[in-house]
Amino acid sequence: MKKVKKAIFPVAGLGTRFLPATKAIPKELLPVVDQPVINYAIEEAREAGIEKFIFIVSRGKSAIQDYFDHAPELEQVLELRDKRDALQVLRCTEIYAGDAIFVRQPRPLGLGHAIWCARNLIQDEPFAVLLPDDIVQGERACMAQLIEAYDSLGGSVIAVQQVPKERTSRYGILDPGERKNPLIEVKGLIEKPAPGRAPSDLAVIGRYILDPTVFDYLDLEIEGARGEIQITDAINNSIGKAAVHGFLFEGTRYDCGDKLGFLKANIVFGLKHSELGPGLKAFLKTIDLEG
Ligand code: UTP
């Protein structure tokens, strides 16, 4: 079985929920405490052994490319001022030459279409997809958990979590078959079903290992929910050609594509931060929550 070594990071969405903040700054570069949102997904992928980082970008997202690049002028100033800690932080943001690949999605036709844009780079290999909006925190990287499951199962393995029944219309939802926790056989997937139509409360989050057969269905460019080309539909159509399993990962997911989720992540990560945590905790205690 081929190993998962490439990951796709789709970052070509418009980020309309964060306007006006995202008018000139990609939402993936908004900071959660002292790191841009996208850094958390990169670190997770590195921990899982990913070697090639494929970013699906669009107009207005070139700052993401700069973020992962070498910054010689800034390094020179920091060296002159002997700011070693800052230099070290800066160097950690770089992706080794040749390991970061940027592919343009010309129109925001949906997540499925964004992934399809990387088809020539993936060819017939299994690959990971990480949506940077989702920050997943736990003892073990969520992607490492998925890869471990994939190594014994093959096919597609997608991270799922239980959601309140009234929120199914925000997610891709599993029609579950046989269940051997943490693994759940997937009989079908439905994108954004209304609560009454949802076959379960098991929602797909932004972490996937995908079998390359999904490209056969993405090639067809079928529009799904919201008039977009949905990856959920392509995975659903691939069932039968490749096994598809849901995986109940260990960890907590913060949806940073949503303002409230973003604020929660900042508070939780701020409280955990070794330098900032104590001060933030003391400050939060002084706030009059009723006022
Ligand atoms: P979302 O729909 O959650 O993000 O897409 P968005 O479109 O950027 O944000 P809003 O809803 O307007 O605020 C989920 C993921 O898919 C990527 C997004 O960048 C995000 O990582 N995406 C979405 C693309 O890369 N291309 C698309 O055409 C659509």
CSV table of C-alpha atoms and ligand atoms in Angstrom, one decimal:
chain,number,residue,atom,x,y,z
A,1,MET,CA,0.0,0.0,0.0
A,2,LYS,CA,1.3,3.4,-0.9
A,3,LYS,CA,2.2,5.8,2.0
A,4,VAL,CA,0.5,9.2,2.4
A,5,LYS,CA,3.2,11.8,1.8
A,6,LYS,CA,1.4,14.7,0.1
A,7,ALA,CA,-1.2,17.0,1.7
A,8,ILE,CA,-3.5,19.5,0.1
A,9,PHE,CA,-4.3,22.7,1.9
A,10,PRO,CA,-7.3,24.4,0.2
A,11,VAL,CA,-7.0,28.1,0.9
A,12,ALA,CA,-8.8,29.6,-2.1
A,13,GLY,CA,-12.1,30.3,-0.4
A,14,LEU,CA,-13.4,33.9,-0.1
A,15,GLY,CA,-13.6,34.0,3.7
A,16,THR,CA,-16.8,36.1,3.5
A,17,ARG,CA,-17.8,35.3,7.1
A,18,PHE,CA,-14.8,37.4,8.3
A,19,LEU,CA,-15.3,40.5,6.2
A,20,PRO,CA,-14.1,43.2,6.5
A,21,ALA,CA,-11.1,41.6,8.3
A,22,THR,CA,-10.4,39.4,5.2
A,23,LYS,CA,-10.8,42.1,2.6
A,24,ALA,CA,-7.0,42.5,2.4
A,25,ILE,CA,-5.7,39.6,4.6
A,26,PRO,CA,-6.3,35.9,3.9
A,27,LYS,CA,-8.3,34.5,6.8
A,28,GLU,CA,-5.6,31.7,7.1
A,29,LEU,CA,-3.1,34.4,8.3
A,30,LEU,CA,-5.3,35.8,11.0
A,31,PRO,CA,-3.5,35.0,14.3
A,32,VAL,CA,-4.7,32.5,17.0
A,33,VAL,CA,-2.7,33.9,19.9
A,34,ASP,CA,0.8,34.2,18.3
A,35,GLN,CA,0.5,31.9,15.2
A,36,PRO,CA,-1.4,32.3,12.0
A,37,VAL,CA,-4.3,29.9,11.7
A,38,ILE,CA,-2.6,28.0,8.9
A,39,ASN,CA,0.4,27.2,11.0
A,40,TYR,CA,-1.5,24.8,13.2
A,41,ALA,CA,-2.5,22.6,10.2
A,42,ILE,CA,1.1,22.7,8.9
A,43,GLU,CA,2.5,21.5,12.2
A,44,GLU,CA,-0.1,18.8,12.4
A,45,ALA,CA,0.8,17.6,8.9
A,46,ARG,CA,4.5,17.6,9.7
A,47,GLU,CA,3.9,15.6,12.9
A,48,ALA,CA,2.0,13.0,10.7
A,49,GLY,CA,5.0,12.6,8.3
A,50,ILE,CA,3.7,14.7,5.4
A,51,GLU,CA,6.6,15.7,3.1
A,52,LYS,CA,4.9,17.8,0.3
A,53,PHE,CA,2.6,20.7,1.0
A,54,ILE,CA,0.2,21.6,-1.8
A,55,PHE,CA,-1.6,24.9,-1.3
A,56,ILE,CA,-4.7,25.7,-3.5
A,57,VAL,CA,-4.6,29.5,-3.6
A,58,SER,CA,-6.6,32.2,-5.4
A,59,ARG,CA,-6.3,35.9,-6.2
A,60,GLY,CA,-5.5,37.9,-3.1
A,61,LYS,CA,-3.8,35.1,-1.3
A,62,SER,CA,-0.2,35.7,-2.2
A,63,ALA,CA,0.6,36.7,1.4
A,64,ILE,CA,0.4,33.0,2.2
A,65,GLN,CA,3.1,32.2,-0.3
A,66,ASP,CA,5.3,35.0,1.3
A,67,TYR,CA,4.6,33.7,4.7
A,68,PHE,CA,6.3,30.3,4.0
A,69,ASP,CA,9.2,31.9,2.1
A,70,HIS,CA,12.6,33.0,3.2
A,71,ALA,CA,12.6,36.6,4.4
A,72,PRO,CA,16.2,37.9,3.8
A,73,GLU,CA,15.7,41.6,4.6
A,74,LEU,CA,14.0,40.8,7.9
A,75,GLU,CA,16.6,38.2,8.9
A,76,GLN,CA,19.3,40.7,8.2
A,77,VAL,CA,17.8,43.3,10.5
A,78,LEU,CA,17.2,40.8,13.2
A,79,GLU,CA,20.8,39.6,12.9
A,80,LEU,CA,22.1,43.1,13.2
A,81,ARG,CA,20.0,43.7,16.3
A,82,ASP,CA,21.1,40.3,17.7
A,83,LYS,CA,17.4,39.3,18.1
A,84,ARG,CA,18.1,35.5,18.2
A,85,ASP,CA,14.7,34.4,19.5
A,86,ALA,CA,12.9,36.3,16.9
A,87,LEU,CA,15.2,34.9,14.2
A,88,GLN,CA,14.5,31.4,15.4
A,89,VAL,CA,10.7,32.0,15.3
A,90,LEU,CA,11.1,33.4,11.8
A,91,ARG,CA,13.1,30.5,10.4
A,92,CYS,CA,10.5,28.0,11.7
A,93,THR,CA,7.9,29.4,9.3
A,94,GLU,CA,9.9,28.4,6.2
A,95,ILE,CA,9.0,25.4,4.1
A,96,TYR,CA,12.1,23.7,2.6
A,97,ALA,CA,12.7,24.6,-1.0
A,98,GLY,CA,10.7,22.4,-3.3
A,99,ASP,CA,8.4,21.0,-0.7
A,100,ALA,CA,5.7,23.8,-1.0
A,101,ILE,CA,3.7,23.8,-4.2
A,102,PHE,CA,1.2,26.5,-5.0
A,103,VAL,CA,-1.7,25.8,-7.4
A,104,ARG,CA,-4.1,28.5,-8.5
A,105,GLN,CA,-7.9,27.9,-8.4
A,106,PRO,CA,-9.2,30.4,-10.9
A,107,ARG,CA,-12.7,30.6,-9.6
A,108,PRO,CA,-14.2,29.7,-6.2
A,109,LEU,CA,-16.2,26.7,-7.5
A,110,GLY,CA,-16.2,24.8,-4.2
A,111,LEU,CA,-13.9,22.6,-2.1
A,112,GLY,CA,-14.2,19.6,-4.5
A,113,HIS,CA,-13.1,21.8,-7.3
A,114,ALA,CA,-10.2,23.2,-5.2
A,115,ILE,CA,-8.9,19.7,-4.6
A,116,TRP,CA,-9.4,18.7,-8.2
A,117,CYS,CA,-7.0,21.5,-9.2
A,118,ALA,CA,-4.2,19.4,-7.6
A,119,ARG,CA,-5.0,16.2,-9.6
A,120,ASN,CA,-1.8,16.4,-11.8
A,121,LEU,CA,0.4,16.6,-8.7
A,122,ILE,CA,-1.3,13.7,-6.9
A,123,GLN,CA,-1.9,11.3,-9.8
A,124,ASP,CA,-2.5,7.8,-8.4
A,125,GLU,CA,-1.3,8.3,-4.8
A,126,PRO,CA,-3.4,8.5,-1.6
A,127,PHE,CA,-3.3,12.0,-0.2
A,128,ALA,CA,-4.3,14.0,2.8
A,129,VAL,CA,-6.5,17.1,2.8
A,130,LEU,CA,-6.4,19.6,5.7
A,131,LEU,CA,-8.7,22.5,5.9
A,132,PRO,CA,-6.7,25.1,7.9
A,133,ASP,CA,-10.0,26.7,9.2
A,134,ASP,CA,-10.2,23.7,11.5
A,135,ILE,CA,-7.7,23.6,14.3
A,136,VAL,CA,-7.6,20.2,16.0
A,137,GLN,CA,-5.9,19.9,19.4
A,138,GLY,CA,-5.2,16.7,21.2
A,139,GLU,CA,-2.4,14.6,22.6
A,140,ARG,CA,-1.8,13.2,19.1
A,141,ALA,CA,-2.1,15.0,15.8
A,142,CYS,CA,-5.5,14.2,14.2
A,143,MET,CA,-3.8,13.6,10.8
A,144,ALA,CA,-1.4,11.1,12.5
A,145,GLN,CA,-4.4,9.2,13.8
A,146,LEU,CA,-6.0,9.1,10.3
A,147,ILE,CA,-2.8,7.9,8.7
A,148,GLU,CA,-2.4,5.1,11.2
A,149,ALA,CA,-6.0,4.0,10.4
A,150,TYR,CA,-5.3,4.3,6.7
A,151,ASP,CA,-2.1,2.2,6.9
A,152,SER,CA,-4.2,-0.8,8.1
A,153,LEU,CA,-7.3,-0.1,6.0
A,154,GLY,CA,-6.4,1.7,2.8
A,155,GLY,CA,-9.2,3.5,0.9
A,156,SER,CA,-10.4,6.8,2.2
A,157,VAL,CA,-10.5,7.7,5.9
A,158,ILE,CA,-12.2,10.8,7.0
A,159,ALA,CA,-12.3,12.5,10.4
A,160,VAL,CA,-15.7,12.7,12.0
A,161,GLN,CA,-17.2,14.1,15.2
A,162,GLN,CA,-20.7,14.0,16.7
A,163,VAL,CA,-22.6,17.3,16.3
A,164,PRO,CA,-25.9,18.4,17.8
A,165,LYS,CA,-28.8,17.3,15.6
A,166,GLU,CA,-30.0,20.8,14.9
A,167,ARG,CA,-26.6,21.6,13.3
A,168,THR,CA,-26.4,18.9,10.6
A,169,SER,CA,-27.2,21.4,7.8
A,170,ARG,CA,-23.7,22.9,8.3
A,171,TYR,CA,-21.7,19.7,7.6
A,172,GLY,CA,-21.3,16.6,5.4
A,173,ILE,CA,-23.1,13.9,7.3
A,174,LEU,CA,-22.4,10.1,7.4
A,175,ASP,CA,-24.8,7.4,6.6
A,176,PRO,CA,-23.1,4.9,8.9
A,177,GLY,CA,-22.7,1.1,8.4
A,178,GLU,CA,-20.9,-1.2,10.7
A,179,ARG,CA,-19.3,0.5,13.7
A,180,LYS,CA,-16.1,-0.5,15.5
A,181,ASN,CA,-15.1,2.6,17.3
A,182,PRO,CA,-13.2,4.7,16.4
A,183,LEU,CA,-13.9,3.3,12.9
A,184,ILE,CA,-17.3,3.6,11.2
A,185,GLU,CA,-18.0,2.1,7.8
A,186,VAL,CA,-19.5,4.7,5.4
A,187,LYS,CA,-22.5,3.6,3.4
A,188,GLY,CA,-23.2,7.1,2.1
A,189,LEU,CA,-22.4,10.8,2.7
A,190,ILE,CA,-24.9,13.7,2.4
A,191,GLU,CA,-23.8,17.3,2.2
A,192,LYS,CA,-25.6,19.7,4.5
A,193,PRO,CA,-28.8,17.8,5.2
A,194,ALA,CA,-31.6,19.5,7.1
A,195,PRO,CA,-31.9,18.0,10.6
A,196,GLY,CA,-34.9,15.8,9.6
A,197,ARG,CA,-33.1,14.3,6.6
A,198,ALA,CA,-29.7,13.6,8.3
A,199,PRO,CA,-29.0,9.9,8.5
A,200,SER,CA,-26.9,10.4,11.7
A,201,ASP,CA,-25.2,13.0,13.8
A,202,LEU,CA,-21.7,12.1,12.6
A,203,ALA,CA,-20.2,15.1,10.8
A,204,VAL,CA,-17.2,15.3,8.6
A,205,ILE,CA,-14.6,17.8,9.7
A,206,GLY,CA,-11.7,19.3,7.8
A,207,ARG,CA,-9.3,16.3,7.8
A,208,TYR,CA,-9.3,13.6,5.1
A,209,ILE,CA,-7.1,10.8,3.7
A,210,LEU,CA,-8.5,10.3,0.2
A,211,ASP,CA,-8.1,7.6,-2.4
A,212,PRO,CA,-7.3,9.0,-5.8
A,213,THR,CA,-10.4,7.5,-7.3
A,214,VAL,CA,-12.2,10.6,-6.0
A,215,PHE,CA,-10.7,12.5,-9.0
A,216,ASP,CA,-12.8,10.3,-11.4
A,217,TYR,CA,-15.9,11.9,-9.9
A,218,LEU,CA,-14.5,15.4,-9.5
A,219,ASP,CA,-13.6,15.2,-13.2
A,220,LEU,CA,-17.4,15.2,-13.9
A,221,GLU,CA,-17.7,18.6,-12.2
A,222,ILE,CA,-21.2,17.9,-10.8
A,223,GLU,CA,-22.5,20.8,-8.8
A,224,GLY,CA,-24.0,19.9,-5.4
A,225,ALA,CA,-25.2,21.9,-2.3
A,226,ARG,CA,-24.9,25.7,-2.7
A,227,GLY,CA,-24.1,25.2,-6.4
A,228,GLU,CA,-20.6,24.2,-5.6
A,229,ILE,CA,-18.5,21.2,-6.5
A,230,GLN,CA,-18.5,19.3,-3.2
A,231,ILE,CA,-15.8,16.8,-2.1
A,232,THR,CA,-18.5,15.1,-0.1
A,233,ASP,CA,-20.4,14.1,-3.2
A,234,ALA,CA,-17.2,12.8,-4.9
A,235,ILE,CA,-16.3,10.7,-1.9
A,236,ASN,CA,-19.9,9.4,-1.8
A,237,ASN,CA,-19.8,8.4,-5.4
A,238,SER,CA,-16.4,6.6,-4.9
A,239,ILE,CA,-17.9,4.2,-2.3
A,240,GLY,CA,-17.7,0.8,-3.9
A,241,LYS,CA,-14.6,1.6,-5.9
A,242,ALA,CA,-12.6,2.3,-2.7
A,243,ALA,CA,-13.5,1.6,0.9
A,244,VAL,CA,-14.5,4.7,2.9
A,245,HIS,CA,-14.3,4.9,6.7
A,246,GLY,CA,-15.2,7.6,9.2
A,247,PHE,CA,-12.8,7.9,12.1
A,248,LEU,CA,-13.8,9.4,15.5
A,249,PHE,CA,-10.6,11.2,16.3
A,250,GLU,CA,-9.3,12.0,19.7
A,251,GLY,CA,-9.0,15.7,20.3
A,252,THR,CA,-11.0,19.0,20.2
A,253,ARG,CA,-11.8,20.8,17.0
A,254,TYR,CA,-12.1,24.6,16.8
A,255,ASP,CA,-13.8,26.0,13.7
A,256,CYS,CA,-11.7,29.1,13.0
A,257,GLY,CA,-13.7,29.8,9.8
A,258,ASP,CA,-16.4,31.0,12.1
A,259,LYS,CA,-16.1,34.1,14.3
A,260,LEU,CA,-17.2,32.5,17.5
A,261,GLY,CA,-15.0,29.4,16.9
A,262,PHE,CA,-12.1,31.7,16.2
A,263,LEU,CA,-12.6,33.6,19.5
A,264,LYS,CA,-12.9,30.4,21.5
A,265,ALA,CA,-9.6,29.1,20.0
A,266,ASN,CA,-7.9,32.3,20.9
A,267,ILE,CA,-9.1,32.0,24.5
A,268,VAL,CA,-8.2,28.3,24.9
A,269,PHE,CA,-4.8,28.6,23.2
A,270,GLY,CA,-4.1,31.8,25.1
A,271,LEU,CA,-4.8,30.1,28.4
A,272,LYS,CA,-2.5,27.2,27.5
A,273,HIS,CA,0.3,29.5,26.4
A,274,SER,CA,3.2,29.3,28.9
A,275,GLU,CA,4.0,33.1,28.9
A,276,LEU,CA,0.5,34.5,28.3
A,277,GLY,CA,-1.7,32.0,30.0
A,278,PRO,CA,-1.4,33.3,33.7
A,279,GLY,CA,-2.0,36.9,32.7
A,280,LEU,CA,-4.9,36.1,30.5
A,281,LYS,CA,-6.5,33.9,33.2
A,282,ALA,CA,-6.1,36.7,35.8
A,283,PHE,CA,-7.7,39.2,33.4
A,284,LEU,CA,-10.6,36.9,32.5
A,285,LYS,CA,-11.4,36.6,36.2
A,286,THR,CA,-11.8,40.4,36.4
A,287,ILE,CA,-14.4,40.6,33.7
A,288,ASP,CA,-18.0,41.1,34.7
A,289,LEU,CA,-19.7,38.5,32.5
A,290,GLU,CA,-23.1,39.9,33.2
A,291,GLY,CA,-22.2,43.5,32.4
B,1,UTP,P1,-15.6,27.5,3.4
B,1,UTP,O1,-16.8,27.6,2.6
B,1,UTP,O2,-15.7,27.1,4.8
B,1,UTP,O3,-14.7,28.7,3.4
B,1,UTP,O4,-14.6,26.5,2.7
B,1,UTP,P2,-14.7,30.1,2.6
B,1,UTP,O5,-15.5,30.0,1.4
B,1,UTP,O6,-13.3,30.5,2.5
B,1,UTP,O7,-15.4,31.0,3.7
B,1,UTP,P3,-16.8,31.8,3.9
B,1,UTP,O8,-17.8,30.7,4.1
B,1,UTP,O9,-17.0,32.6,2.7
B,1,UTP,O10,-16.5,32.6,5.1
B,1,UTP,C1,-13.9,25.4,3.3
B,1,UTP,C2,-12.5,25.3,2.8
B,1,UTP,O11,-12.4,25.1,1.4
B,1,UTP,C3,-11.7,26.1,0.8
B,1,UTP,C4,-11.6,27.3,1.8
B,1,UTP,O12,-10.5,28.1,1.6
B,1,UTP,C5,-11.7,26.6,3.1
B,1,UTP,O13,-10.4,26.1,3.5
B,1,UTP,N1,-12.3,26.5,-0.5
B,1,UTP,C6,-13.6,26.6,-0.6
B,1,UTP,C7,-11.5,26.6,-1.6
B,1,UTP,O14,-10.2,26.4,-1.6
B,1,UTP,N2,-12.1,26.9,-2.8
B,1,UTP,C8,-13.4,27.0,-2.9
B,1,UTP,O15,-13.9,27.3,-4.1
B,1,UTP,C9,-14.2,26.9,-1.8
